[in-house]
PDB file of C-alpha atoms in Angstrom:
ATOM      1  CA  MET A   1     113.374 108.708  80.875  1.00  0.00           C
ATOM      2  CA  ARG A   2     113.808 112.219  79.735  1.00  0.00           C
ATOM      3  CA  GLN A   3     112.033 115.135  81.240  1.00  0.00           C
ATOM      4  CA  LEU A   4     111.764 118.750  80.131  1.00  0.00           C
ATOM      5  CA  ARG A   5     109.700 121.474  81.742  1.00  0.00           C
ATOM      6  CA  GLY A   6     106.988 122.549  79.338  1.00  0.00           C
ATOM      7  CA  ARG A   7     108.018 119.981  76.739  1.00  0.00           C
ATOM      8  CA  TYR A   8     107.781 116.278  76.329  1.00  0.00           C
ATOM      9  CA  GLY A   9     110.677 114.264  77.607  1.00  0.00           C
ATOM     10  CA  VAL A  10     111.228 110.546  77.563  1.00  0.00           C
ATOM     11  CA  VAL A  11     109.887 108.645  80.527  1.00  0.00           C
ATOM     12  CA  LEU A  12     110.498 105.030  79.767  1.00  0.00           C
ATOM     13  CA  CYS A  13     112.106 102.732  77.374  1.00  0.00           C
ATOM     14  CA  TRP A  14     112.268  99.027  77.617  1.00  0.00           C
ATOM     15  CA  LEU A  15     115.656  98.529  76.027  1.00  0.00           C
ATOM     16  CA  LEU A  16     118.995 100.246  76.505  1.00  0.00           C
ATOM     17  CA  TRP A  17     118.853 103.889  75.542  1.00  0.00           C
ATOM     18  CA  PRO A  18     122.038 105.961  75.311  1.00  0.00           C
ATOM     19  CA  LEU A  19     122.284 108.989  77.565  1.00  0.00           C
ATOM     20  CA  ALA A  20     124.900 111.555  76.595  1.00  0.00           C
ATOM     21  CA  GLY A  21     126.823 108.919  74.700  1.00  0.00           C
ATOM     22  CA  LEU A  22     126.873 106.447  77.583  1.00  0.00           C
ATOM     23  CA  ALA A  23     124.595 103.450  77.858  1.00  0.00           C
ATOM     24  CA  GLN A  24     122.409 103.765  80.930  1.00  0.00           C
ATOM     25  CA  VAL A  25     121.643 100.498  82.671  1.00  0.00           C
ATOM     26  CA  PRO A  26     117.887  99.857  82.679  1.00  0.00           C
ATOM     27  CA  LEU A  27     116.362  99.568  86.142  1.00  0.00           C
ATOM     28  CA  ARG A  28     114.322  96.500  87.016  1.00  0.00           C
ATOM     29  CA  ASP A  29     113.385  97.972  90.371  1.00  0.00           C
ATOM     30  CA  ALA A  30     113.566 101.527  91.692  1.00  0.00           C
ATOM     31  CA  SER A  31     112.212 103.400  94.677  1.00  0.00           C
ATOM     32  CA  VAL A  32     110.020 106.471  94.307  1.00  0.00           C
ATOM     33  CA  ASP A  33     112.879 108.632  95.591  1.00  0.00           C
ATOM     34  CA  THR A  34     115.319 107.176  93.047  1.00  0.00           C
ATOM     35  CA  LEU A  35     112.878 107.847  90.223  1.00  0.00           C
ATOM     36  CA  VAL A  36     112.306 111.437  91.346  1.00  0.00           C
ATOM     37  CA  GLU A  37     116.065 112.060  91.587  1.00  0.00           C
ATOM     38  CA  GLN A  38     116.622 110.624  88.108  1.00  0.00           C
ATOM     39  CA  LEU A  39     113.857 112.726  86.550  1.00  0.00           C
ATOM     40  CA  ALA A  40     113.878 116.018  88.447  1.00  0.00           C
ATOM     41  CA  PRO A  41     115.598 118.945  86.798  1.00  0.00           C
ATOM     42  CA  PRO A  42     118.873 119.931  88.424  1.00  0.00           C
ATOM     43  CA  ALA A  43     118.603 122.449  91.216  1.00  0.00           C
ATOM     44  CA  ALA A  44     119.176 126.054  90.186  1.00  0.00           C
ATOM     45  CA  PRO A  45     122.498 127.507  91.332  1.00  0.00           C
ATOM     46  CA  THR A  46     122.203 129.634  94.412  1.00  0.00           C
ATOM     47  CA  ALA A  47     123.110 133.298  94.294  1.00  0.00           C
ATOM     48  CA  THR A  48     126.057 134.425  96.337  1.00  0.00           C
ATOM     49  CA  ARG A  49     126.671 137.734  98.014  1.00  0.00           C
ATOM     50  CA  GLY A  50     129.847 139.740  98.061  1.00  0.00           C
ATOM     51  CA  LEU A  51     131.154 138.954  94.580  1.00  0.00           C
ATOM     52  CA  ARG A  52     131.693 141.885  92.266  1.00  0.00           C
ATOM     53  CA  ASN A  53     132.357 142.386  88.605  1.00  0.00           C
ATOM     54  CA  LEU A  54     130.940 139.030  87.639  1.00  0.00           C
ATOM     55  CA  VAL A  55     129.413 138.783  84.207  1.00  0.00           C
ATOM     56  CA  PRO A  56     126.415 136.453  84.138  1.00  0.00           C
ATOM     57  CA  GLN A  57     126.829 133.574  81.725  1.00  0.00           C
ATOM     58  CA  ALA A  58     124.009 132.601  79.431  1.00  0.00           C
ATOM     59  CA  GLN A  59     122.508 129.407  80.730  1.00  0.00           C
ATOM     60  CA  THR A  60     122.327 126.571  78.275  1.00  0.00           C
ATOM     61  CA  PRO A  61     119.225 124.431  78.510  1.00  0.00           C
ATOM     62  CA  ALA A  62     119.713 121.325  80.610  1.00  0.00           C
ATOM     63  CA  ALA A  63     119.826 118.039  78.772  1.00  0.00           C
ATOM     64  CA  PRO A  64     116.559 116.107  78.962  1.00  0.00           C
ATOM     65  CA  ARG A  65     116.407 113.775  81.938  1.00  0.00           C
ATOM     66  CA  GLN A  66     115.542 110.135  81.441  1.00  0.00           C
ATOM     67  CA  VAL A  67     115.319 106.854  83.236  1.00  0.00           C
ATOM     68  CA  ASP A  68     115.277 103.455  81.602  1.00  0.00           C
ATOM     69  CA  LEU A  69     112.969 100.964  83.239  1.00  0.00           C
ATOM     70  CA  VAL A  70     112.597  97.292  82.408  1.00  0.00           C
ATOM     71  CA  VAL A  71     108.866  96.890  81.891  1.00  0.00           C
ATOM     72  CA  SER A  72     107.925  93.308  81.046  1.00  0.00           C
ATOM     73  CA  PHE A  73     105.186  92.133  78.722  1.00  0.00           C
ATOM     74  CA  ASP A  74     104.280  88.665  77.524  1.00  0.00           C
ATOM     75  CA  PHE A  75     105.412  87.798  74.019  1.00  0.00           C
ATOM     76  CA  ASP A  76     103.240  89.573  71.442  1.00  0.00           C
ATOM     77  CA  SER A  77     101.256  91.339  74.172  1.00  0.00           C
ATOM     78  CA  ALA A  78     100.677  94.806  75.594  1.00  0.00           C
ATOM     79  CA  GLU A  79      99.515  93.500  78.989  1.00  0.00           C
ATOM     80  CA  LEU A  80     101.807  94.563  81.841  1.00  0.00           C
ATOM     81  CA  SER A  81     103.302  91.797  83.985  1.00  0.00           C
ATOM     82  CA  ASP A  82     102.611  91.767  87.737  1.00  0.00           C
ATOM     83  CA  GLU A  83     106.175  92.795  88.597  1.00  0.00           C
ATOM     84  CA  SER A  84     105.991  95.641  86.086  1.00  0.00           C
ATOM     85  CA  LEU A  85     102.733  96.874  87.614  1.00  0.00           C
ATOM     86  CA  GLN A  86     104.557  97.456  90.899  1.00  0.00           C
ATOM     87  CA  LEU A  87     107.307  99.424  89.151  1.00  0.00           C
ATOM     88  CA  ILE A  88     104.784 101.510  87.195  1.00  0.00           C
ATOM     89  CA  ASP A  89     102.877 102.194  90.420  1.00  0.00           C
ATOM     90  CA  ARG A  90     106.074 103.585  92.015  1.00  0.00           C
ATOM     91  CA  LEU A  91     106.685 105.627  88.863  1.00  0.00           C
ATOM     92  CA  SER A  92     103.161 107.045  89.251  1.00  0.00           C
ATOM     93  CA  GLN A  93     104.008 108.209  92.760  1.00  0.00           C
ATOM     94  CA  ALA A  94     107.226 109.796  91.505  1.00  0.00           C
ATOM     95  CA  LEU A  95     105.470 111.628  88.658  1.00  0.00           C
ATOM     96  CA  MET A  96     102.926 113.035  91.130  1.00  0.00           C
ATOM     97  CA  SER A  97     105.668 114.329  93.446  1.00  0.00           C
ATOM     98  CA  GLU A  98     106.029 118.063  93.962  1.00  0.00           C
ATOM     99  CA  ARG A  99     109.385 118.154  92.131  1.00  0.00           C
ATOM    100  CA  LEU A 100     107.893 116.640  88.974  1.00  0.00           C
ATOM    101  CA  SER A 101     104.361 118.058  89.127  1.00  0.00           C
ATOM    102  CA  GLY A 102     104.944 120.717  86.454  1.00  0.00           C
ATOM    103  CA  SER A 103     106.620 118.401  83.971  1.00  0.00           C
ATOM    104  CA  ARG A 104     105.347 116.491  80.977  1.00  0.00           C
ATOM    105  CA  PHE A 105     106.661 113.094  79.961  1.00  0.00           C
ATOM    106  CA  ARG A 106     107.017 110.913  76.918  1.00  0.00           C
ATOM    107  CA  VAL A 107     106.631 107.165  77.381  1.00  0.00           C
ATOM    108  CA  GLU A 108     108.430 105.144  74.732  1.00  0.00           C
ATOM    109  CA  GLY A 109     107.484 101.563  73.973  1.00  0.00           C
ATOM    110  CA  HIS A 110     109.880  99.160  72.290  1.00  0.00           C
ATOM    111  CA  THR A 111     109.784  95.587  70.969  1.00  0.00           C
ATOM    112  CA  ASP A 112     112.312  92.936  70.040  1.00  0.00           C
ATOM    113  CA  ALA A 113     113.404  92.432  66.438  1.00  0.00           C
ATOM    114  CA  LYS A 114     111.133  89.461  65.733  1.00  0.00           C
ATOM    115  CA  GLY A 115     108.379  90.114  63.204  1.00  0.00           C
ATOM    116  CA  ALA A 116     107.611  92.768  60.650  1.00  0.00           C
ATOM    117  CA  ALA A 117     108.601  96.372  61.313  1.00  0.00           C
ATOM    118  CA  ALA A 118     105.034  97.684  60.893  1.00  0.00           C
ATOM    119  CA  TYR A 119     103.652  95.090  63.320  1.00  0.00           C
ATOM    120  CA  ASN A 120     106.362  95.879  65.894  1.00  0.00           C
ATOM    121  CA  GLN A 121     105.639  99.587  65.524  1.00  0.00           C
ATOM    122  CA  ALA A 122     101.961  99.028  66.343  1.00  0.00           C
ATOM    123  CA  LEU A 123     102.786  96.669  69.238  1.00  0.00           C
ATOM    124  CA  SER A 124     105.261  99.137  70.743  1.00  0.00           C
ATOM    125  CA  GLN A 125     102.589 101.868  70.529  1.00  0.00           C
ATOM    126  CA  ARG A 126     100.084  99.643  72.365  1.00  0.00           C
ATOM    127  CA  ARG A 127     102.728  98.939  75.037  1.00  0.00           C
ATOM    128  CA  ALA A 128     103.453 102.634  75.542  1.00  0.00           C
ATOM    129  CA  GLN A 129      99.700 103.291  75.749  1.00  0.00           C
ATOM    130  CA  ALA A 130      99.329 100.513  78.345  1.00  0.00           C
ATOM    131  CA  VAL A 131     101.932 102.189  80.552  1.00  0.00           C
ATOM    132  CA  VAL A 132     100.301 105.607  80.097  1.00  0.00           C
ATOM    133  CA  ALA A 133      96.882 104.099  80.944  1.00  0.00           C
ATOM    134  CA  ARG A 134      98.279 102.584  84.151  1.00  0.00           C
ATOM    135  CA  LEU A 135      99.962 105.866  85.126  1.00  0.00           C
ATOM    136  CA  ALA A 136      96.709 107.745  84.482  1.00  0.00           C
ATOM    137  CA  SER A 137      94.664 105.196  86.451  1.00  0.00           C
ATOM    138  CA  ASN A 138      97.005 105.855  89.379  1.00  0.00           C
ATOM    139  CA  GLY A 139      96.281 109.587  89.265  1.00  0.00           C
ATOM    140  CA  VAL A 140      98.893 111.037  86.906  1.00  0.00           C
ATOM    141  CA  VAL A 141      97.175 113.639  84.715  1.00  0.00           C
ATOM    142  CA  ALA A 142      96.931 112.084  81.257  1.00  0.00           C
ATOM    143  CA  GLN A 143      97.641 115.418  79.523  1.00  0.00           C
ATOM    144  CA  ARG A 144     101.173 115.275  80.997  1.00  0.00           C
ATOM    145  CA  LEU A 145     101.887 111.993  79.216  1.00  0.00           C
ATOM    146  CA  GLN A 146     102.568 111.115  75.598  1.00  0.00           C
ATOM    147  CA  ALA A 147     102.759 107.488  74.425  1.00  0.00           C
ATOM    148  CA  VAL A 148     105.152 106.841  71.531  1.00  0.00           C
ATOM    149  CA  GLY A 149     105.814 103.483  69.917  1.00  0.00           C
ATOM    150  CA  MET A 150     109.370 103.064  68.711  1.00  0.00           C
ATOM    151  CA  GLY A 151     109.157  99.530  67.288  1.00  0.00           C
ATOM    152  CA  PHE A 152     112.574  97.919  67.409  1.00  0.00           C
ATOM    153  CA  ASP A 153     114.451 101.204  67.420  1.00  0.00           C
ATOM    154  CA  MET A 154     117.289 101.701  69.791  1.00  0.00           C
TER     155      MET A 154
END
């Protein structure tokens, strides 16, 4: 899941997604607090007193934040499984937290490699839309969410 203030960041993917060159292990279960910590922008450095002759350094933008969640669907389906509903419900709570309230998110849907690329692209889009619909039904403002189908693209 990537998150950027004022921009779209990745929220979910259903397969491994590299983060800064390292494979992040997808989470099958996560608490609201864990999700917030994974997605919240890093805290701004605190100013100190008593230091002189320091030249401020230009701040480079923080890398987008992401979390990989294992969201299960039946084969050839965009219907969320019962266990995935619970995970998406906790994600909804995290996205509505104060620390994430000003952020926008991109939800990526993926498929396996079976079938035609065009079909998998459409299925992955329906899956991403299903997650966004569930998040919105739980109170997350839909304008903060973007559903993107990735097909079988890792």
